PDB file of N, CA, C and O in Angstrom, chain B, residues numbered from 101:
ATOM      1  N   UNK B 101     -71.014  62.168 -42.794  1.00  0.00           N
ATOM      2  CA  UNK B 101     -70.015  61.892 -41.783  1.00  0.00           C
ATOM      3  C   UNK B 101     -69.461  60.496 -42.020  1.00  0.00           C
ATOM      4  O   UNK B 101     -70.194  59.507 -42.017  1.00  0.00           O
ATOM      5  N   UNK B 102     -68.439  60.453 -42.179  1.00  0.00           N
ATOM      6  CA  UNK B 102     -67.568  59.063 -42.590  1.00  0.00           C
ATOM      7  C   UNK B 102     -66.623  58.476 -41.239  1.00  0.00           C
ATOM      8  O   UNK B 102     -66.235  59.382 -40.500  1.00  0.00           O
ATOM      9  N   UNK B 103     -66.380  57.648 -41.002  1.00  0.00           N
ATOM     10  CA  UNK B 103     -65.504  57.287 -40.280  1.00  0.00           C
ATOM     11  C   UNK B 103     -63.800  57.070 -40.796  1.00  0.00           C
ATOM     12  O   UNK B 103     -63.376  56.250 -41.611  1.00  0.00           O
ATOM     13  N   UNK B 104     -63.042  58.086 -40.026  1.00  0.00           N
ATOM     14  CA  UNK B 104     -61.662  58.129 -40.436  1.00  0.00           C
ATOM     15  C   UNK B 104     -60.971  57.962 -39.569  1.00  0.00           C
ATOM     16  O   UNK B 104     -61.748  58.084 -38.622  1.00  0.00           O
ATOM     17  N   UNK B 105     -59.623  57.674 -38.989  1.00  0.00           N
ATOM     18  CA  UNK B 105     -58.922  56.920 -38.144  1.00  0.00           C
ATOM     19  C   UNK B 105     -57.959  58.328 -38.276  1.00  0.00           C
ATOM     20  O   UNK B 105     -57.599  58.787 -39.360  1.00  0.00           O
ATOM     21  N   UNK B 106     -57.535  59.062 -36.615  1.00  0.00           N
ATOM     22  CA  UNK B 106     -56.960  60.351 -36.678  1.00  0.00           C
ATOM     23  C   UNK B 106     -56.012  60.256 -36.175  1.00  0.00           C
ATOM     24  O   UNK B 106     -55.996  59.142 -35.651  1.00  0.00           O
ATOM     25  N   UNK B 107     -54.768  60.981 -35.909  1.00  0.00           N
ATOM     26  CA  UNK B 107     -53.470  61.172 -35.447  1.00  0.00           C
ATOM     27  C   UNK B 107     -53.535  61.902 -34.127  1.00  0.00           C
ATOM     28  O   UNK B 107     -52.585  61.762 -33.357  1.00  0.00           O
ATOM     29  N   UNK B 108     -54.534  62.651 -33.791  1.00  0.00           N
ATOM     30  CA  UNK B 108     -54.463  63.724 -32.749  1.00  0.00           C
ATOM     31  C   UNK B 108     -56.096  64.483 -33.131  1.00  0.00           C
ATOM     32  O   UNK B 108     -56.606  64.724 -34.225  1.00  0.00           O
ATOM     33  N   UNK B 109     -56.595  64.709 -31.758  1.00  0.00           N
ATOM     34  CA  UNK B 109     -57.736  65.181 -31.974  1.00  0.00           C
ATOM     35  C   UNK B 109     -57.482  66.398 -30.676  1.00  0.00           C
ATOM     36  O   UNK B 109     -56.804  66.399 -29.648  1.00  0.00           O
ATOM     37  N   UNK B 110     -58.540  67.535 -31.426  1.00  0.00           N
ATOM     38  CA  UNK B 110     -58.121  68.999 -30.693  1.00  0.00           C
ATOM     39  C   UNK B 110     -59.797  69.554 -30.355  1.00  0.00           C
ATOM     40  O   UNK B 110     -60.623  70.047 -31.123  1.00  0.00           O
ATOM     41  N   UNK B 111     -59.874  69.266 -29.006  1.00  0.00           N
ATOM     42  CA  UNK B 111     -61.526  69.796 -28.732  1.00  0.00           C
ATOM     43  C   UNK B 111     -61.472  71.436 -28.321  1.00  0.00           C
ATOM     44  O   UNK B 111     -61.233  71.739 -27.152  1.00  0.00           O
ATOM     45  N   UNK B 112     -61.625  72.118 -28.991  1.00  0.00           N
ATOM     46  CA  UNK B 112     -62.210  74.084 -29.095  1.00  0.00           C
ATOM     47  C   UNK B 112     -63.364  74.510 -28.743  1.00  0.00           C
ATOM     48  O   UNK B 112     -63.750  75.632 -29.072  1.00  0.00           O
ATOM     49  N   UNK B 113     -64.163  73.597 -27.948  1.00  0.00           N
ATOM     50  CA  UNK B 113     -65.653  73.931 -27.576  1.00  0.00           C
ATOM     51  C   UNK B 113     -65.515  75.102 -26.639  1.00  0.00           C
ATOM     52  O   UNK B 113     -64.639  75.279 -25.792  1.00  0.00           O
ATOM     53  N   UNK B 114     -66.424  75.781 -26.912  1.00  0.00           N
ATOM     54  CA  UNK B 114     -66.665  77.549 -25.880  1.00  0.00           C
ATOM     55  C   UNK B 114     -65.517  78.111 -26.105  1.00  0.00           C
ATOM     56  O   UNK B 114     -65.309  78.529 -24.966  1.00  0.00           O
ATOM     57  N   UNK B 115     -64.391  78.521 -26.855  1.00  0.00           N
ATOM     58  CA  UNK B 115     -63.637  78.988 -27.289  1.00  0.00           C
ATOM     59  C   UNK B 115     -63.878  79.840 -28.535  1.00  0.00           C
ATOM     60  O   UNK B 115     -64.337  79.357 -29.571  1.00  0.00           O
ATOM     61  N   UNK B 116     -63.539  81.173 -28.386  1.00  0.00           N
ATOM     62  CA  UNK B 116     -64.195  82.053 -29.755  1.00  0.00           C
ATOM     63  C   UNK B 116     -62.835  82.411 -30.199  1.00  0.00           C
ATOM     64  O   UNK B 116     -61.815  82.529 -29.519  1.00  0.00           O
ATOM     65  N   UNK B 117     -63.082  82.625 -31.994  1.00  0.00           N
ATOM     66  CA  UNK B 117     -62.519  82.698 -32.866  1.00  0.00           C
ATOM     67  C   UNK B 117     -61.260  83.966 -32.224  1.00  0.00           C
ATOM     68  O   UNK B 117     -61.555  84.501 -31.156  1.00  0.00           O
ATOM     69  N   UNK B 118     -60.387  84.236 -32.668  1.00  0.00           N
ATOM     70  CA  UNK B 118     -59.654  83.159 -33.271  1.00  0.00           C
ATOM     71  C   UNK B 118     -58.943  82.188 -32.539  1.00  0.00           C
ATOM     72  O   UNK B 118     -57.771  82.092 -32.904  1.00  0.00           O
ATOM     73  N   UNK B 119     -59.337  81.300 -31.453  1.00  0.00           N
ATOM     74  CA  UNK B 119     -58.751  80.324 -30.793  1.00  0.00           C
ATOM     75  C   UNK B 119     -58.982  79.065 -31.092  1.00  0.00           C
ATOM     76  O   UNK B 119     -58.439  78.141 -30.486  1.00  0.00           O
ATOM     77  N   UNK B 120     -59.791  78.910 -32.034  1.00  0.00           N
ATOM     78  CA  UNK B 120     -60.426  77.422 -32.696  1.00  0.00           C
ATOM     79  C   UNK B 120     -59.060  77.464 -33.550  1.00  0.00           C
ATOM     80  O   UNK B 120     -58.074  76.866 -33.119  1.00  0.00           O
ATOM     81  N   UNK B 121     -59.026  77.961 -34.396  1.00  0.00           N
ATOM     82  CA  UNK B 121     -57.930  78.472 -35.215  1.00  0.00           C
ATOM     83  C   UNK B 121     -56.552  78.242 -34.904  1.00  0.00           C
ATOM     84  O   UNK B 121     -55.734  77.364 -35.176  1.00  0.00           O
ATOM     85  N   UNK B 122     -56.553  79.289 -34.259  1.00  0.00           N
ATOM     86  CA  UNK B 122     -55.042  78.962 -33.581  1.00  0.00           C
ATOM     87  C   UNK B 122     -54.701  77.728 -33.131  1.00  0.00           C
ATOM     88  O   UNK B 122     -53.649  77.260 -33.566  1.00  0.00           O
ATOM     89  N   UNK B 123     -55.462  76.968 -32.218  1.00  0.00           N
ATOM     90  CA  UNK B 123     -55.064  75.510 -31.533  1.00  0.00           C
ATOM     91  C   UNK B 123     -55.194  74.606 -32.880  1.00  0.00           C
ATOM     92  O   UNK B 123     -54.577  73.543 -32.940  1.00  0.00           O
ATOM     93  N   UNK B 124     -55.940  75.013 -33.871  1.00  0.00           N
ATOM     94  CA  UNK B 124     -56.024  73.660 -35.017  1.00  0.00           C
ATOM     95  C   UNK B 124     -54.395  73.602 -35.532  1.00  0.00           C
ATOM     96  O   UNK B 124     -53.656  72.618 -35.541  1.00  0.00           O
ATOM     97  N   UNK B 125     -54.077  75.092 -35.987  1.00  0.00           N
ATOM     98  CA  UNK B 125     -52.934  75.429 -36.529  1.00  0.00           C
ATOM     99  C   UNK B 125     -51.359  74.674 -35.526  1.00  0.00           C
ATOM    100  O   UNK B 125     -50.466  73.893 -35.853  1.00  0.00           O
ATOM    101  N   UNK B 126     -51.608  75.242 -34.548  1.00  0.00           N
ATOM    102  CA  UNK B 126     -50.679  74.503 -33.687  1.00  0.00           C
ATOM    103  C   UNK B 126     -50.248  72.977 -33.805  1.00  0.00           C
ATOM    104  O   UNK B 126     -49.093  72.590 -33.981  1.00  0.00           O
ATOM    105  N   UNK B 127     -51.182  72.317 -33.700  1.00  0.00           N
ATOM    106  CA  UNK B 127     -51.675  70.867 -34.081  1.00  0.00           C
ATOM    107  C   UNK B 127     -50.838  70.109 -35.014  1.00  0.00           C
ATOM    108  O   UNK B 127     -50.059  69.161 -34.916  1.00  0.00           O
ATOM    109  N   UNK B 128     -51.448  71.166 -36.331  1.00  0.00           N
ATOM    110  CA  UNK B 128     -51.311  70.487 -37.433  1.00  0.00           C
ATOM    111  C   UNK B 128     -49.401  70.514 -37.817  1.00  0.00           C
ATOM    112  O   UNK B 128     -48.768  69.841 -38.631  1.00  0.00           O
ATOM    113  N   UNK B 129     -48.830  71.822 -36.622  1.00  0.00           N
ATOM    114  CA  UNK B 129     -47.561  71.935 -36.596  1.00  0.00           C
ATOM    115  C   UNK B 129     -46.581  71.061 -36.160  1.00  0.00           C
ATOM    116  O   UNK B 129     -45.370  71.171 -36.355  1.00  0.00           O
ATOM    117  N   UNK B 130     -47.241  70.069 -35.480  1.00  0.00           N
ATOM    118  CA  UNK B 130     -46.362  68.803 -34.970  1.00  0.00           C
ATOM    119  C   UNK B 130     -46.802  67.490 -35.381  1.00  0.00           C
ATOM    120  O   UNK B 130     -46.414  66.430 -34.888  1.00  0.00           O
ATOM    121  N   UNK B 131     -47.753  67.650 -36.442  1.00  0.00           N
ATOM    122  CA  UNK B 131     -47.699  66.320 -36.990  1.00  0.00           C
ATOM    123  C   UNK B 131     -47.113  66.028 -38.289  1.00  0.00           C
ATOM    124  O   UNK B 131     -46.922  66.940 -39.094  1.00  0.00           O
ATOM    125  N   UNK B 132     -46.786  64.701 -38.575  1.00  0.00           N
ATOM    126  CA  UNK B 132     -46.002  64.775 -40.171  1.00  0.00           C
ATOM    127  C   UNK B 132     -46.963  64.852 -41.405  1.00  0.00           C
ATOM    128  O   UNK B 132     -48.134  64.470 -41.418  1.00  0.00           O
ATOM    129  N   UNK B 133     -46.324  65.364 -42.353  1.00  0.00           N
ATOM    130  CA  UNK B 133     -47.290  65.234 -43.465  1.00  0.00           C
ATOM    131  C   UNK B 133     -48.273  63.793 -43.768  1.00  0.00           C
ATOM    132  O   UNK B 133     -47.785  62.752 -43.328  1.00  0.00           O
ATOM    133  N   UNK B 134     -49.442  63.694 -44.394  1.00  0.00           N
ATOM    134  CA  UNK B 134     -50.794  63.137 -44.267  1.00  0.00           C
ATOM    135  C   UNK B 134     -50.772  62.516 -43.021  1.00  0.00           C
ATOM    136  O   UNK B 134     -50.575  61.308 -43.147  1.00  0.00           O
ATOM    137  N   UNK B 135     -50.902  62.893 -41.823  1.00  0.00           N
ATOM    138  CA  UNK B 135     -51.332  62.315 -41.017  1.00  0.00           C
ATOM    139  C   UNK B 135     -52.729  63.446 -40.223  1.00  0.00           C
ATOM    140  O   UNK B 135     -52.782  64.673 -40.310  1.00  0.00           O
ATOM    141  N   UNK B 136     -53.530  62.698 -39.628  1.00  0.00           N
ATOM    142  CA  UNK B 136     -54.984  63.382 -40.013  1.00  0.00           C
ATOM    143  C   UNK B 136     -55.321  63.960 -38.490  1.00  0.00           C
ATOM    144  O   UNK B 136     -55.486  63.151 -37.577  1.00  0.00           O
ATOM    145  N   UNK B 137     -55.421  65.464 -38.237  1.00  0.00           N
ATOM    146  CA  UNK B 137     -56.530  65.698 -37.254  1.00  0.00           C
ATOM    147  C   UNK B 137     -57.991  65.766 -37.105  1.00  0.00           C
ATOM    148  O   UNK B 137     -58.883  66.186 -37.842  1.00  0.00           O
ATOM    149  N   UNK B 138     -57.981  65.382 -36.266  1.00  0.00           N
ATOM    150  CA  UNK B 138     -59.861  65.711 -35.690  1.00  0.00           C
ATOM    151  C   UNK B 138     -59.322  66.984 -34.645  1.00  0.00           C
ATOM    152  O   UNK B 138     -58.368  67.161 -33.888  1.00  0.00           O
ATOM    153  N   UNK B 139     -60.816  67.925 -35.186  1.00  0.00           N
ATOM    154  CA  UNK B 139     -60.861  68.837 -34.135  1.00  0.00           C
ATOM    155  C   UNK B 139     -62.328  69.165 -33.685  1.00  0.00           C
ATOM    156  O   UNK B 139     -62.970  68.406 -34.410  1.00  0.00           O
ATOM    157  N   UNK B 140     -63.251  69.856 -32.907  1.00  0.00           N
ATOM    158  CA  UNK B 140     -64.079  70.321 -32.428  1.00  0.00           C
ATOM    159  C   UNK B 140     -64.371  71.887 -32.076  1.00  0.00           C
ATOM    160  O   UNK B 140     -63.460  72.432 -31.453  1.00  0.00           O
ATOM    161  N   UNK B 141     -65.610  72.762 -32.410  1.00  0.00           N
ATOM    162  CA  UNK B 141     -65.412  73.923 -32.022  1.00  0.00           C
ATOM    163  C   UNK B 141     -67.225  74.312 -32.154  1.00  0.00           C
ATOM    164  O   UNK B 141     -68.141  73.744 -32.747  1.00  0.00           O
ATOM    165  N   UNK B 142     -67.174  75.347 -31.431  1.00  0.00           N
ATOM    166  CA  UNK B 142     -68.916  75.829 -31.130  1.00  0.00           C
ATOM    167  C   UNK B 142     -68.967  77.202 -31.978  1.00  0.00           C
ATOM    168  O   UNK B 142     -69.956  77.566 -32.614  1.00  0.00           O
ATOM    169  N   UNK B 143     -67.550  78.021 -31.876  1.00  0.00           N
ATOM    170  CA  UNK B 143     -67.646  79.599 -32.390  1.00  0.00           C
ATOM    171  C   UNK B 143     -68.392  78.792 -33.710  1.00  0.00           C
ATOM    172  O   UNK B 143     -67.843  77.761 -34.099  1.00  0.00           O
ATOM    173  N   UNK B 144     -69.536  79.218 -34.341  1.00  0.00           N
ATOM    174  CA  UNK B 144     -69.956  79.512 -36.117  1.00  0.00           C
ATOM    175  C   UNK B 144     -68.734  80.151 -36.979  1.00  0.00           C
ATOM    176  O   UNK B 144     -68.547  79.754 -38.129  1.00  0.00           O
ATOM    177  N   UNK B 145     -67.864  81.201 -36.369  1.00  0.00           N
ATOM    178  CA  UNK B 145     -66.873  81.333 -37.491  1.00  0.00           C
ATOM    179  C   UNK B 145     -65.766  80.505 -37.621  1.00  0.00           C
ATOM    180  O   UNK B 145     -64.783  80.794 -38.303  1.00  0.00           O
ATOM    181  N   UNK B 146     -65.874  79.700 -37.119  1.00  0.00           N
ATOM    182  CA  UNK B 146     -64.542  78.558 -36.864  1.00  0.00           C
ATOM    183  C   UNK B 146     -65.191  78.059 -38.699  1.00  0.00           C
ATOM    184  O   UNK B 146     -64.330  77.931 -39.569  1.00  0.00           O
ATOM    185  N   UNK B 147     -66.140  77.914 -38.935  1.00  0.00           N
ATOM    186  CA  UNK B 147     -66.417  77.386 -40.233  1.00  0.00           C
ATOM    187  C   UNK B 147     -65.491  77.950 -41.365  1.00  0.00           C
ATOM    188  O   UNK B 147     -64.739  77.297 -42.088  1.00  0.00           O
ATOM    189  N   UNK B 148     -65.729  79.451 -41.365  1.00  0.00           N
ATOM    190  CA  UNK B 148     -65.291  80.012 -42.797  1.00  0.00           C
ATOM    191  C   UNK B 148     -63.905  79.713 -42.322  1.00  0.00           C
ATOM    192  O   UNK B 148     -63.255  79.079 -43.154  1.00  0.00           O
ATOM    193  N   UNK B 149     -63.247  80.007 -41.167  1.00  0.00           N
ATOM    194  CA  UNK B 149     -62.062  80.271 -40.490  1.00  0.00           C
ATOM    195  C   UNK B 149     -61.066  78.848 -41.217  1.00  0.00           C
ATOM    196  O   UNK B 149     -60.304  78.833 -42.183  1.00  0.00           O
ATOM    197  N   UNK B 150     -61.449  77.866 -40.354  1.00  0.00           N
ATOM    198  CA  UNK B 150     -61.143  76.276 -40.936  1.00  0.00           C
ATOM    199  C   UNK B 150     -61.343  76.568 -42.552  1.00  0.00           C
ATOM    200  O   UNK B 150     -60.369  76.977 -43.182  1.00  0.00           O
ATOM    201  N   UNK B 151     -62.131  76.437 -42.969  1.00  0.00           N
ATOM    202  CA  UNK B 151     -62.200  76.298 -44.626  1.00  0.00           C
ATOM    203  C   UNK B 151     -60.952  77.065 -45.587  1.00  0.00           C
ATOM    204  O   UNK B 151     -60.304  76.611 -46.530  1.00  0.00           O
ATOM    205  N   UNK B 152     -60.916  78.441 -44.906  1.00  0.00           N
ATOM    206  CA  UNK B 152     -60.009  78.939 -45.803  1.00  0.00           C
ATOM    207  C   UNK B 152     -58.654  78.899 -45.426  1.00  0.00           C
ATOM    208  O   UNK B 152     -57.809  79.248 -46.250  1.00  0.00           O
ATOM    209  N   UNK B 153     -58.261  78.457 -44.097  1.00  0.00           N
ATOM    210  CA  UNK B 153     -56.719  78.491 -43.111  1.00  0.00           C
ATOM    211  C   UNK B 153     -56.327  77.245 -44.394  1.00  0.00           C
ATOM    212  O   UNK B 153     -55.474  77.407 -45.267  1.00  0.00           O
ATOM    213  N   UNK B 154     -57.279  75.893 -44.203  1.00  0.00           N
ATOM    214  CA  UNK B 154     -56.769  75.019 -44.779  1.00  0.00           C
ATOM    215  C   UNK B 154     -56.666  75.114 -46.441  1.00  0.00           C
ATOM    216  O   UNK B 154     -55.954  74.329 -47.066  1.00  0.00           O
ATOM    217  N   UNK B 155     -57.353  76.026 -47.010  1.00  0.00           N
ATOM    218  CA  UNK B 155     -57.455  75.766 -48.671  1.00  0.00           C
ATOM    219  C   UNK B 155     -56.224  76.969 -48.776  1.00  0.00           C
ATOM    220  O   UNK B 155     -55.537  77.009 -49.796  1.00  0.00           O
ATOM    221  N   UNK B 156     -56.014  77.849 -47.762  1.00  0.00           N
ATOM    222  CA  UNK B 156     -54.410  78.645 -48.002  1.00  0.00           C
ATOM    223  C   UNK B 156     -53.441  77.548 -47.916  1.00  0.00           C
ATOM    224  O   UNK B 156     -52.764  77.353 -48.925  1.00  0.00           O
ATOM    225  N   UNK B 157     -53.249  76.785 -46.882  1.00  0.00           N
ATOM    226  CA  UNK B 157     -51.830  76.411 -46.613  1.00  0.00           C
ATOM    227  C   UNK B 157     -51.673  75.012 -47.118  1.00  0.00           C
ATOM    228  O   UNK B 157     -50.680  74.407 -46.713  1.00  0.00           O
ATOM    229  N   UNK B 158     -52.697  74.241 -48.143  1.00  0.00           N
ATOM    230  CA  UNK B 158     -52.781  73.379 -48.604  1.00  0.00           C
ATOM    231  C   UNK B 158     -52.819  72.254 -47.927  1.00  0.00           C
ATOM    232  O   UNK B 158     -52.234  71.241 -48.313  1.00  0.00           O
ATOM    233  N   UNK B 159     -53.658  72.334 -46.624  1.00  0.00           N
ATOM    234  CA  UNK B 159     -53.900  71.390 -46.210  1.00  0.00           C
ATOM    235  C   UNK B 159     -55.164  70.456 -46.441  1.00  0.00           C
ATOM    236  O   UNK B 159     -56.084  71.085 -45.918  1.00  0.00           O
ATOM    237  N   UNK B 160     -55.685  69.250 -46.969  1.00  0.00           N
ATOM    238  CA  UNK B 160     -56.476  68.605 -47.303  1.00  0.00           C
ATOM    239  C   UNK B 160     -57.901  68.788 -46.317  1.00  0.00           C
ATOM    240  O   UNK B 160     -57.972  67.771 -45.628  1.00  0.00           O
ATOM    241  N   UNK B 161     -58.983  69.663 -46.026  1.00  0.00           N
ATOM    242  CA  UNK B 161     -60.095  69.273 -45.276  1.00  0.00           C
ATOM    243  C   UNK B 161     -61.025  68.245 -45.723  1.00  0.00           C
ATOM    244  O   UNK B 161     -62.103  68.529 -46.247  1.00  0.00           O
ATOM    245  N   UNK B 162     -60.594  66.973 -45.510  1.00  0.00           N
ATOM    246  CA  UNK B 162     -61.584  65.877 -45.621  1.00  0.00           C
ATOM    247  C   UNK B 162     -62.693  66.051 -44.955  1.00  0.00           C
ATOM    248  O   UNK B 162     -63.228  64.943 -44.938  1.00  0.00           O
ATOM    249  N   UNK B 163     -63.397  66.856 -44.355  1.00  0.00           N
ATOM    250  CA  UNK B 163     -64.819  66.691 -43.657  1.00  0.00           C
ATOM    251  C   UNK B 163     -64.865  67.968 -42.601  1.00  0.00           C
ATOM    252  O   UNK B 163     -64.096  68.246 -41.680  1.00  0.00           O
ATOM    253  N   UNK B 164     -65.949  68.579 -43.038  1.00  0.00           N
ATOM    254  CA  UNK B 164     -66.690  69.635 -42.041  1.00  0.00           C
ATOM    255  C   UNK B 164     -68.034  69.423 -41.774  1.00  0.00           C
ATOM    256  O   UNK B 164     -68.591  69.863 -42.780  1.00  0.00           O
ATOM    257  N   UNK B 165     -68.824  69.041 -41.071  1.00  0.00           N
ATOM    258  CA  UNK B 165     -69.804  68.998 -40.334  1.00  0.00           C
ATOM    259  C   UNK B 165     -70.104  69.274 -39.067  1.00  0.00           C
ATOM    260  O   UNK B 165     -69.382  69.145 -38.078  1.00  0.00           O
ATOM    261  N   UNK B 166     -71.889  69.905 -39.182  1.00  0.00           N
ATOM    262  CA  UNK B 166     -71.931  70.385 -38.052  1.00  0.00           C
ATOM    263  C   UNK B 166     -73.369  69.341 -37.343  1.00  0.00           C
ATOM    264  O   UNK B 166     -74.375  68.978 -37.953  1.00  0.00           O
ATOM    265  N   UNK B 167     -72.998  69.067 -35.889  1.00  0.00           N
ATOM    266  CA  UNK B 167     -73.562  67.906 -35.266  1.00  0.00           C
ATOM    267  C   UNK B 167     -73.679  68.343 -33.776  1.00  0.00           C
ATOM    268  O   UNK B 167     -72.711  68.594 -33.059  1.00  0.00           O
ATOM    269  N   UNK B 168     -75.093  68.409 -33.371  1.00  0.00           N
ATOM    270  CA  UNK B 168     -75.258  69.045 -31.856  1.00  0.00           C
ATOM    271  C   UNK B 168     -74.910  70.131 -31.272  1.00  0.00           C
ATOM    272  O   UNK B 168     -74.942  70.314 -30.055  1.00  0.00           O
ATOM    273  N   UNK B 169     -74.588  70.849 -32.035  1.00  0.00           N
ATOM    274  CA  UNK B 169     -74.175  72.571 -31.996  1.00  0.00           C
ATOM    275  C   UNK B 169     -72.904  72.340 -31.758  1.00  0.00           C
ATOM    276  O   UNK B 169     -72.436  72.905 -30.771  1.00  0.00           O
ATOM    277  N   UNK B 170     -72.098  71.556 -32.488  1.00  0.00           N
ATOM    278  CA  UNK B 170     -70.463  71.719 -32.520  1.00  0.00           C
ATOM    279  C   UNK B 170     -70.168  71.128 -33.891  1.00  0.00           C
ATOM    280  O   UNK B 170     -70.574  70.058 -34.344  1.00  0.00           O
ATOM    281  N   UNK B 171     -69.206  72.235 -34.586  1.00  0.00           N
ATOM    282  CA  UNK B 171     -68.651  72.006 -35.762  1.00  0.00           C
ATOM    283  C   UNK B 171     -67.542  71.148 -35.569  1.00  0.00           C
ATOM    284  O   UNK B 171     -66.789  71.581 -34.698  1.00  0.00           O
ATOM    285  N   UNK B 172     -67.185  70.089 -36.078  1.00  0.00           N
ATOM    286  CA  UNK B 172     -66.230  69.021 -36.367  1.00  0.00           C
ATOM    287  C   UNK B 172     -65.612  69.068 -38.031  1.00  0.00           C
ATOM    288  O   UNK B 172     -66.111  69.090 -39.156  1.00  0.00           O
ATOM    289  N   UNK B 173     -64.179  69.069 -37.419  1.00  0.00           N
ATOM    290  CA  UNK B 173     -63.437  69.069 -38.422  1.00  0.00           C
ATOM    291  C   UNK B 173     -62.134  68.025 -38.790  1.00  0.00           C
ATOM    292  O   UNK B 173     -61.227  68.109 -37.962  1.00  0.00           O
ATOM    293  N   UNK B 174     -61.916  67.126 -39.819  1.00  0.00           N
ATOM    294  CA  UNK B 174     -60.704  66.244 -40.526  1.00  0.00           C
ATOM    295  C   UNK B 174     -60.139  66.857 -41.273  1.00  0.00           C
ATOM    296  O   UNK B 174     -60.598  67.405 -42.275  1.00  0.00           O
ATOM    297  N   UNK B 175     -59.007  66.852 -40.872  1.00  0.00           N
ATOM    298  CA  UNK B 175     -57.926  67.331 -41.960  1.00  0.00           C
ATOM    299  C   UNK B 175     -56.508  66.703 -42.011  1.00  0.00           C
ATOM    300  O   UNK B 175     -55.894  66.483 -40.967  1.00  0.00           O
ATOM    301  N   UNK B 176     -56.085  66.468 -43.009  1.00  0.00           N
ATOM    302  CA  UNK B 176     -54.898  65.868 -43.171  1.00  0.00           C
ATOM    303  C   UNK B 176     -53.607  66.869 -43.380  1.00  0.00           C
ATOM    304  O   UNK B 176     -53.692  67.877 -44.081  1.00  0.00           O
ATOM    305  N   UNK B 177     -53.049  66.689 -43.062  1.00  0.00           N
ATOM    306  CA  UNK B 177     -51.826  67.909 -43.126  1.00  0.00           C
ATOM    307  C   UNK B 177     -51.236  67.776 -44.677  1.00  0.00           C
ATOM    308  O   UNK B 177     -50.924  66.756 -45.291  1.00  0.00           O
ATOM    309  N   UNK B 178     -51.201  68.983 -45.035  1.00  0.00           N
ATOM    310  CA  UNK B 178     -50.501  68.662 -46.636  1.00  0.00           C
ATOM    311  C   UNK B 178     -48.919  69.596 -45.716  1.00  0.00           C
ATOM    312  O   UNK B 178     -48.601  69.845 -44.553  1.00  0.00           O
ATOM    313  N   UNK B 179     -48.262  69.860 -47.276  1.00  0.00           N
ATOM    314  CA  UNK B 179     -46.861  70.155 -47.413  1.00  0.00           C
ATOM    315  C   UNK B 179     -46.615  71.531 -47.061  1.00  0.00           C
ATOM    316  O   UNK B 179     -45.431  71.763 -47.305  1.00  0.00           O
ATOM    317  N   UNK B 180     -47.112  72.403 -46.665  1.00  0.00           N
ATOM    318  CA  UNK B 180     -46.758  73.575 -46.215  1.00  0.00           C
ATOM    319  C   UNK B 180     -46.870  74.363 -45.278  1.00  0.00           C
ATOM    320  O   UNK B 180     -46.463  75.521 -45.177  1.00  0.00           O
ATOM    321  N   UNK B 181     -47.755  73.364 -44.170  1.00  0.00           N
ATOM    322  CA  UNK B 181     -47.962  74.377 -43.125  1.00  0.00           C
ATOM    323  C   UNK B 181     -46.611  74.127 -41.932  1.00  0.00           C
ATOM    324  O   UNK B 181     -46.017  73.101 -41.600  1.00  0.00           O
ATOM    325  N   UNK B 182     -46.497  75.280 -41.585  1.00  0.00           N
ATOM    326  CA  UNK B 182     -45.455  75.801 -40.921  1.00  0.00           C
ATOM    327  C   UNK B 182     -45.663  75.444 -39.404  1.00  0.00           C
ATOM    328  O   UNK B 182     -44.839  75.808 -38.566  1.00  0.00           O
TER     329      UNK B 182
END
């Protein structure tokens, strides 16, 4: 776990898939390219979910870890998400 300085942070706790998802996606829709979210989520599939949303739409996941039974996620917005 590193310390990174974020643009917008999106808490998804007790929220099941696909709503971790969806609200990250939303997010990442109003910010400009590299600028970085933090998000939060409890669903376990928010893991694979996050991992592959971002390695489709080329967005950078700088950091997934999981800490006190909530998965935390950084990501920087790359060039294509919609």
């Amino acid at each position: 776990m590193s310390i990174v300085n974020y643009d917008i942070a999106i808490d998804a706790t007790g929220l099941a898939c696909p709503l971790p998802l969806l609200r990250i996606r939303k997010a990442l829709a109003i910010l400009e390219e590299g600028q970085v979210l933090y998000a939060t989520a409890t669903d376990p599939d928010s893991l694979r979910d996050i991992q592959a949303f971002s390695r489709i739409t080329k967005n950078d996941l700088l950091e997934s870890y999981e800490k006190e039974s909530k998965y935390h996620f950084i990501i920087r917005k790359g060039t294509r998400t919609k």
